[in-house]
Coordinates of C-alpha atoms and ligand atoms in Angstrom, one line a residue:
X1 CA 0.0 24.0 -22.0
X2 CA 0.3 20.6 -20.2
X3 CA 3.5 20.3 -18.1
X4 CA 4.9 16.9 -17.4
X5 CA 6.9 15.7 -14.5
X6 CA 10.7 15.9 -14.6
X7 CA 12.5 13.1 -16.3
X8 CA 13.5 10.2 -14.0
X9 CA 10.8 11.0 -11.4
X10 CA 7.5 9.3 -10.6
X11 CA 4.1 10.1 -9.3
X12 CA 3.0 7.6 -6.7
X13 CA -0.7 7.3 -6.0
X14 CA -3.6 4.8 -5.4
X15 CA -2.5 1.2 -5.0
X16 CA 1.1 2.1 -5.5
X17 CA 1.0 4.5 -2.6
X18 CA -0.5 1.8 -0.4
X19 CA 2.4 -0.5 -1.5
X20 CA 4.9 2.2 -0.5
X21 CA 3.3 2.5 2.9
X22 CA 3.4 -1.3 3.3
X23 CA 7.2 -1.3 2.6
X24 CA 7.8 1.8 4.7
X25 CA 6.0 0.3 7.6
X26 CA 8.1 -2.8 7.3
X27 CA 11.2 -0.6 7.3
X28 CA 10.1 1.2 10.5
X29 CA 9.3 -2.1 12.2
X30 CA 12.5 -3.8 11.3
X31 CA 14.7 -0.8 12.3
X32 CA 12.9 -0.6 15.6
X33 CA 13.6 -4.2 16.6
X34 CA 17.3 -3.3 16.3
X35 CA 16.9 -0.4 18.6
X36 CA 17.5 2.1 15.8
X37 CA 15.6 5.4 15.9
X38 CA 14.5 7.5 13.0
X39 CA 16.3 10.6 11.8
X40 CA 14.9 13.1 9.2
X41 CA 17.4 15.5 7.8
X42 CA 16.9 18.3 5.3
X43 CA 16.4 17.5 1.7
X44 CA 19.1 20.0 0.8
X45 CA 22.5 20.5 2.4
X46 CA 25.6 22.6 1.8
X47 CA 27.5 21.4 -1.2
X48 CA 30.7 21.1 0.8
X49 CA 29.2 18.3 2.9
X50 CA 29.2 15.9 -0.1
X51 CA 32.4 17.2 -1.6
X52 CA 34.1 16.4 1.7
X53 CA 32.3 13.2 2.5
X54 CA 31.4 11.4 -0.7
X55 CA 34.6 12.7 -2.4
X56 CA 35.5 15.2 -5.1
X57 CA 36.4 12.5 -7.7
X58 CA 33.3 10.4 -7.4
X59 CA 30.6 10.2 -10.1
X60 CA 28.1 11.6 -7.6
X61 CA 30.0 14.7 -6.9
X62 CA 31.5 15.2 -10.3
X63 CA 28.5 14.6 -12.4
X64 CA 25.3 13.8 -10.6
X65 CA 24.5 16.5 -8.0
X66 CA 21.5 18.9 -8.4
X67 CA 22.9 22.1 -7.1
X68 CA 21.6 25.6 -6.7
X69 CA 22.7 28.9 -5.3
X70 CA 20.3 30.6 -2.9
X71 CA 19.5 34.3 -2.5
X72 CA 22.4 34.6 -0.1
X73 CA 24.9 33.2 -2.6
X74 CA 25.3 29.9 -0.7
X75 CA 25.6 26.7 -2.8
X76 CA 23.3 23.8 -1.9
X77 CA 22.6 20.4 -3.3
X78 CA 19.5 18.2 -3.2
X79 CA 20.7 15.2 -1.1
X80 CA 22.3 12.6 -3.4
X81 CA 22.6 10.0 -0.5
X82 CA 21.8 9.8 3.2
X83 CA 25.0 9.0 5.0
X84 CA 26.7 12.4 4.8
X85 CA 23.6 14.3 6.1
X86 CA 23.2 11.7 8.9
X87 CA 26.8 12.2 10.0
X88 CA 26.4 16.0 9.9
X89 CA 23.2 15.8 12.0
X90 CA 24.8 13.3 14.4
X91 CA 27.6 15.8 15.1
X92 CA 25.5 18.9 15.0
X93 CA 22.9 17.6 17.5
X94 CA 25.6 15.9 19.7
X95 CA 23.9 12.5 19.3
X96 CA 27.2 11.0 20.6
X97 CA 26.1 12.2 24.0
X98 CA 23.2 9.6 23.9
X99 CA 23.8 6.0 24.9
X100 CA 26.5 4.9 22.6
X101 CA 26.5 3.1 20.2
X102 CA 23.8 5.1 18.3
X103 CA 21.8 3.5 15.6
X104 CA 19.8 5.8 13.3
X105 CA 17.7 5.0 10.2
X106 CA 16.0 7.0 7.5
X107 CA 13.5 6.6 4.7
X108 CA 13.9 9.5 2.3
X109 CA 14.2 10.7 -1.3
X110 CA 17.6 11.2 -2.9
X111 CA 18.4 13.0 -6.1
X112 CA 21.0 12.2 -8.7
X113 CA 21.3 13.5 -12.2
X114 CA 21.8 10.1 -13.8
X115 CA 20.6 8.8 -17.2
X116 CA 17.2 7.3 -16.3
X117 CA 16.5 3.7 -17.1
X118 CA 14.7 0.8 -15.3
X119 CA 16.0 0.8 -11.7
X120 CA 17.8 4.1 -12.1
X121 CA 16.0 7.3 -11.5
X122 CA 16.7 11.0 -10.8
X123 CA 14.6 11.0 -7.7
X124 CA 14.7 7.7 -5.8
X125 CA 14.1 6.6 -2.2
X126 CA 16.3 4.8 0.2
X127 CA 15.7 3.0 3.5
X128 CA 19.1 3.5 5.2
X129 CA 20.6 2.7 8.6
X130 CA 23.8 4.0 10.2
X131 CA 25.5 2.6 13.3
X132 CA 27.9 5.0 15.1
X133 CA 30.3 4.0 17.9
X134 CA 31.8 0.6 17.1
X135 CA 34.8 -0.6 15.3
X136 CA 33.9 -4.2 15.9
X137 CA 32.8 -6.6 13.1
X138 CA 29.6 -7.4 15.1
X139 CA 28.4 -3.9 14.1
X140 CA 28.9 -4.6 10.4
X141 CA 27.0 -7.9 10.9
X142 CA 24.2 -6.2 12.7
X143 CA 23.7 -3.7 9.9
X144 CA 23.8 -6.4 7.3
X145 CA 21.3 -8.5 9.3
X146 CA 19.0 -5.5 9.6
X147 CA 18.8 -5.2 5.8
X148 CA 18.6 -9.0 5.5
X149 CA 15.7 -9.3 7.9
X150 CA 13.8 -6.5 6.2
X151 CA 14.2 -8.2 2.8
X152 CA 13.3 -11.6 4.2
X153 CA 10.2 -10.2 5.9
X154 CA 9.0 -8.9 2.5
X155 CA 9.6 -12.4 1.1
X156 CA 12.3 -11.4 -1.4
X157 CA 14.1 -14.5 -2.8
X158 CA 17.3 -15.1 -4.7
X159 CA 19.4 -12.3 -3.3
X160 CA 23.1 -12.6 -3.1
X161 CA 25.0 -10.8 -0.4
X162 CA 28.4 -9.9 -1.8
X163 CA 31.1 -9.0 0.6
X164 CA 34.5 -7.4 0.3
X165 CA 37.1 -5.5 2.3
X166 CA 38.9 -2.5 0.9
X167 CA 41.1 -2.0 4.0
X168 CA 42.1 1.1 5.8
X169 CA 43.9 4.3 4.8
X170 CA 47.3 2.6 5.3
X171 CA 46.5 -0.4 3.1
X172 CA 44.9 2.0 0.5
X173 CA 48.2 3.7 -0.2
X174 CA 49.9 0.4 -1.1
X175 CA 46.9 -0.6 -3.2
X176 CA 46.7 2.7 -4.9
X177 CA 50.3 2.4 -6.0
X178 CA 49.7 -1.0 -7.5
X179 CA 46.5 0.1 -9.2
X180 CA 48.2 3.2 -10.6
X181 CA 51.0 1.1 -12.1
X182 CA 48.4 -1.2 -13.7
X183 CA 46.4 1.8 -15.0
X184 CA 49.4 3.6 -16.4
X185 CA 49.9 0.8 -18.9
X186 CA 46.2 1.3 -20.1
X187 CA 46.2 5.0 -19.9
X188 CA 45.7 5.6 -23.7
X189 CA 42.6 3.5 -23.7
X190 CA 40.8 5.2 -20.7
X191 CA 38.3 8.0 -21.0
X192 CA 39.4 11.6 -20.2
X193 CA 37.7 11.5 -16.8
X194 CA 39.4 8.2 -15.8
X195 CA 42.8 9.6 -16.9
X196 CA 42.3 12.5 -14.6
X197 CA 41.0 10.3 -11.7
X198 CA 43.8 7.8 -12.2
X199 CA 46.3 10.0 -10.4
X200 CA 44.0 11.8 -8.0
X201 CA 42.0 8.7 -6.8
X202 CA 42.8 5.6 -8.8
X203 CA 40.1 3.4 -7.2
X204 CA 37.4 5.6 -8.7
X205 CA 38.5 4.5 -12.2
X206 CA 37.0 1.2 -11.3
X207 CA 33.5 2.7 -11.0
X208 CA 33.5 4.2 -14.5
X209 CA 30.3 3.4 -16.3
X210 CA 32.0 3.6 -19.7
X211 CA 32.2 0.1 -21.2
X212 CA 35.6 0.6 -22.7
X213 CA 37.1 1.6 -19.4
X214 CA 35.4 -1.4 -17.7
X215 CA 37.0 -3.7 -20.2
X216 CA 40.4 -2.2 -19.5
X217 CA 40.1 -2.5 -15.8
X218 CA 38.7 -6.1 -15.7
X219 CA 41.9 -7.6 -14.5
X220 CA 43.0 -4.7 -12.2
X221 CA 44.5 -5.5 -8.8
X222 CA 41.9 -5.9 -6.1
X223 CA 42.1 -4.2 -2.6
X224 CA 41.6 -7.5 -0.7
X225 CA 45.1 -8.6 -1.8
X226 CA 46.6 -5.5 -0.1
X227 CA 44.8 -5.2 3.2
X228 CA 46.6 -5.2 6.5
X229 CA 46.4 -8.1 9.1
X230 CA 44.1 -6.1 11.3
X231 CA 41.7 -5.4 8.4
X232 CA 41.8 -9.1 7.4
X233 CA 41.0 -10.0 11.0
X234 CA 38.0 -7.7 10.9
X235 CA 36.9 -9.2 7.7
X236 CA 37.1 -12.8 9.0
X237 CA 35.3 -11.7 12.2
X238 CA 32.5 -10.3 10.1
X239 CA 32.2 -13.6 8.1
X240 CA 32.1 -15.6 11.4
X241 CA 29.3 -13.4 12.7
X242 CA 27.3 -13.8 9.5
X243 CA 27.7 -17.5 9.8
X244 CA 26.4 -17.4 13.3
X245 CA 23.4 -15.3 12.1
X246 CA 22.8 -17.8 9.2
X247 CA 23.2 -15.1 6.5
X248 CA 24.7 -16.6 3.4
X249 CA 27.3 -14.5 1.5
X250 CA 29.8 -14.6 -1.3
X251 CA 33.2 -12.8 -1.3
X252 CA 33.4 -10.5 -4.3
X253 CA 36.8 -9.0 -4.5
X254 CA 35.7 -6.6 -7.2
X255 CA 33.3 -4.5 -5.1
X256 CA 34.8 -1.1 -4.3
X257 CA 31.6 1.0 -4.1
X258 CA 31.4 4.4 -5.7
X259 CA 31.8 6.6 -2.6
X260 CA 35.1 7.6 -1.1
X261 CA 34.2 7.3 2.6
X262 CA 34.4 3.5 2.9
X263 CA 37.0 1.7 5.0
X264 CA 37.3 -2.1 5.5
X265 CA 33.9 -3.7 4.9
X266 CA 31.9 -3.0 1.7
X267 CA 28.9 -5.1 0.7
X268 CA 26.0 -5.2 -1.7
X269 CA 22.8 -7.2 -2.0
X270 CA 22.2 -8.0 -5.7
X271 CA 19.3 -9.7 -7.4
X272 CA 19.1 -11.5 -10.8
X273 CA 15.6 -10.0 -11.0
X274 CA 16.9 -6.5 -11.5
X275 CA 18.7 -6.5 -14.9
X276 CA 21.6 -4.2 -15.3
X277 CA 20.9 -2.2 -12.1
X278 CA 21.3 -5.3 -10.0
X279 CA 22.2 -3.8 -6.6
X280 CA 19.3 -3.3 -4.3
X281 CA 21.3 -2.4 -1.2
X282 CA 24.8 -1.2 -0.7
X283 CA 26.8 -0.2 2.3
X284 CA 29.9 -0.6 4.3
X285 CA 32.1 0.8 7.1
X286 CA 33.3 4.4 7.2
X287 CA 35.6 4.8 10.2
X288 CA 37.1 8.1 9.0
X289 CA 33.9 10.1 8.1
X290 CA 32.9 11.4 11.5
X291 CA 36.4 12.7 12.1
X292 CA 36.5 14.2 8.7
X293 CA 33.4 16.2 9.5
X294 CA 34.8 17.6 12.7
X295 CA 34.0 14.9 15.3
X296 CA 36.0 12.5 17.4
X297 CA 37.3 9.3 15.7
X298 CA 34.2 7.1 15.6
X299 CA 33.8 3.6 14.1
X300 CA 30.7 3.6 11.9
X301 CA 28.9 1.3 9.4
X302 CA 25.6 1.4 7.5
X303 CA 23.7 0.7 4.3
X304 CA 21.3 2.3 1.8
X305 CA 18.6 0.2 0.2
X306 CA 16.8 1.5 -2.9
X307 CA 13.1 1.2 -2.5
X308 CA 12.2 1.6 -6.3
X309 CA 14.6 -1.4 -7.0
X310 CA 13.1 -3.3 -4.1
X311 CA 9.6 -2.8 -5.7
X312 CA 10.9 -4.0 -9.0
X313 CA 12.2 -7.2 -7.4
X314 CA 8.9 -7.7 -5.5
X315 CA 7.0 -7.2 -8.8
X316 CA 9.2 -9.6 -10.8
X317 CA 9.0 -12.2 -8.1
X318 CA 5.2 -11.9 -7.7
X319 CA 5.7 -10.9 -4.1
X320 CA 3.6 -7.8 -4.1
X321 CA 0.9 -8.1 -1.5
X322 CA -2.8 -7.5 -2.4
X323 CA -3.4 -4.1 -1.2
X324 CA -6.9 -3.3 0.0
X325 CA -8.1 0.3 0.4
X326 CA -10.3 -1.2 3.0
X327 CA -13.5 0.6 2.1
X328 CA -16.1 -1.2 4.2
X329 CA -19.3 0.5 3.3
X330 CA -20.8 2.8 0.7
X331 CA -23.8 4.6 2.0
X332 CA -26.0 5.9 -0.8
X333 CA -29.2 7.9 -0.6
X334 CA -32.5 8.8 -2.3
X335 CA -33.8 12.3 -1.4
X336 CA -32.8 14.9 1.1
X337 CA -33.8 13.0 4.2
X338 CA -31.9 9.9 3.0
X339 CA -28.8 12.0 2.4
X340 CA -28.9 13.4 5.9
X341 CA -29.2 10.0 7.5
X342 CA -26.4 8.7 5.3
X343 CA -24.2 11.6 6.4
X344 CA -25.0 10.9 10.1
X345 CA -24.2 7.1 9.8
X346 CA -21.0 7.8 7.8
X347 CA -19.9 10.3 10.5
X348 CA -20.6 7.8 13.3
X349 CA -18.7 4.9 11.6
X350 CA -15.7 7.1 10.7
X351 CA -15.4 8.4 14.2
X352 CA -15.2 4.7 15.2
X353 CA -12.6 3.8 12.7
X354 CA -14.8 2.2 10.0
X355 CA -14.0 3.3 6.4
X356 CA -17.3 4.6 5.0
X357 CA -17.8 6.5 1.8
X358 CA -20.9 8.5 0.5
X359 CA -21.8 10.3 -2.7
X360 CA -24.1 13.0 -1.4
X361 CA -24.1 15.3 -4.4
X362 CA -27.6 14.2 -5.6
X363 CA -26.6 11.7 -8.4
X364 CA -29.1 9.0 -9.2
X365 CA -28.8 5.6 -7.5
X366 CA -27.3 3.9 -10.5
X367 CA -24.5 6.4 -10.7
X368 CA -23.9 6.2 -7.0
X369 CA -23.7 2.4 -7.2
X370 CA -21.3 2.6 -10.1
X371 CA -19.1 4.8 -8.0
X372 CA -19.3 2.4 -5.0
X373 CA -18.2 -0.4 -7.2
X374 CA -15.3 1.5 -8.8
X375 CA -14.1 2.8 -5.4
X376 CA -13.9 -0.8 -4.2
X377 CA -16.5 -0.7 -1.4
X378 CA -17.1 -4.1 0.1
X379 CA -20.8 -3.4 1.1
X380 CA -23.4 -0.9 0.0
X381 CA -26.6 0.4 1.4
X382 CA -29.1 2.9 0.0
X383 CA -31.2 5.0 2.3
X384 CA -34.4 6.7 1.0
X385 CA -37.8 7.7 2.4
X386 CA -39.1 4.2 2.6
X387 CA -36.1 2.9 4.5
X388 CA -36.4 5.8 6.9
X389 CA -40.0 5.0 7.5
X390 CA -39.4 1.3 8.1
X391 CA -36.1 1.8 9.9
X392 CA -34.6 -1.0 7.7
X393 CA -32.6 -1.2 4.5
X394 CA -30.9 -3.8 2.3
X395 CA -27.2 -4.2 2.7
X396 CA -25.5 -5.6 -0.4
X397 CA -22.2 -7.4 -0.8
X398 CA -20.5 -5.8 -3.8
X399 CA -18.5 -8.9 -4.7
X400 CA -21.4 -11.5 -4.6
X401 CA -24.4 -9.2 -5.2
X402 CA -26.2 -10.9 -2.3
X403 CA -28.2 -8.7 0.0
X404 CA -30.1 -8.9 3.2
X405 CA -32.2 -6.7 5.4
X406 CA -30.6 -4.7 8.3
X407 CA -32.0 -2.3 10.8
X408 CA -30.5 1.1 10.3
X409 CA -29.8 1.4 14.0
X410 CA -27.9 -1.9 13.8
X411 CA -25.4 -0.7 11.2
X412 CA -22.7 0.1 13.8
X413 CA -23.3 -3.3 15.4
X414 CA -22.8 -4.9 12.1
X415 CA -19.3 -3.6 12.1
X416 CA -18.6 -4.7 15.6
X417 CA -19.5 -1.4 17.2
X418 CA -22.0 -0.8 19.9
Ligands
HAM1 P1 24.6 3.8 -3.0 O1 25.2 2.5 -3.5 O2 25.0 5.0 -3.8 O3 25.0 4.0 -1.5 O4 23.1 3.6 -3.0 C1 22.4 2.6 -2.3 C2 21.3 2.1 -3.0 O5 20.4 3.1 -3.5 C3 21.6 1.4 -4.3 O6 22.0 0.0 -4.1 C4 20.3 1.4 -5.1 O7 19.4 0.4 -4.7 C5 19.8 2.8 -4.7 N1 20.1 3.8 -5.8 C6 21.2 4.5 -5.9 N2 21.1 5.3 -7.0 C7 19.9 5.1 -7.5 C8 19.2 5.6 -8.6 N3 19.7 6.6 -9.4 N4 17.9 5.2 -8.9 C9 17.4 4.2 -8.1 N5 18.0 3.7 -7.0 C10 19.2 4.1 -6.7 C11 24.7 5.0 -0.8 O8 23.9 5.9 -1.1 C12 25.3 5.0 0.6 N6 24.9 6.2 1.3 C13 24.9 3.8 1.4 C14 25.5 3.7 2.8 C15 24.8 4.0 3.9 N7 26.7 3.3 3.1 C16 26.9 3.4 4.4 N8 25.8 3.8 4.9

């Protein structure tokens, strides 16, 4: 029986895999110029990590985690996001002992049991970056500018950076009170989950994906109207830094983000080319999270950028680069001796970094040339007894069909080798 891949996942191969490498290389390069270093954390973590960090009343924790119990009875989940694991690893490996601030980045798969649709998958990949050790708005600006530079280098157009501040824990209490009063008047019309969240964590009602709930909360109070003077100063400081960096933004008072760890700054990059899943990158400041996971109070800020959504934008904007598998030469053969020579030449070229392919299984020349064409080789050469005798063969351009004679010994030279 044929078994298919799990719903909401993808197989990536061929040209697509080359595109992924192109994007990942750009992510590595961009993070590096900011002095960020790569971190790779386990694909699964203890369930408590996300309960404690992302929050018990978030969609991620309540509905979307892939969890399992191991042979020892411990409960684990496949990582639904990258920040919690990075904070855990930062503390567990005492990365705070390195030169502070510490900037880390990751490119990794995440897993959420969501309803799959375009731009929303059950396994998806993020390029994320986290900055530990600064409470200053320049750190927020730096993380935003990292994401912005990455997107600009890929040629993405028409993105909107939406910015908001949701304040600190102190401001949150006042805001929660106001929001709860507002929600109480709508209680009857909210879904069961929202009615439950309303008292436990009213802000999470604003993330509900149920359209009726969204209609009810459309005019809800916004956190920005309740933030403290210090939080407002931080917010204006960030805006000033973005102006210095020439990064355009809009203030969007409705952004609250769906994860509990945020304090002060929250932001999203959205694209009109993404349809209903419009956010390609989301992030913000999380000044309480390190402490919550057992560390010293540490200012921190970061983002996660969805690579599948990024690819959708690039495709819709015709910004996907031509990917070339780079096969320089197909070396075909006629007869045993020709195959041996083809093998020797291919081996020499490969050892010197030239992409060379062969088809030494004894197929006829026509079948070999068909393969060379389908595989995308730029040039082809066939070596048989007469070529071995004369020491010369015809080298053919697969795109124009033109051919010319070449000494077999001069093949390495032809590719700039000596
Ligand atoms: P998030 O908003 O949950 O934030 O995810 C960030 C990005 O990941 C989204 O904007 C989207 O592009 C992509 N994404 C999320 N869920 C899916 C999905 N089911 N399918 C496809 N793409 C998806 C976080 O994960 C935070 N950890 C970001 C962060 C880092 N905040 C501070 N540091």
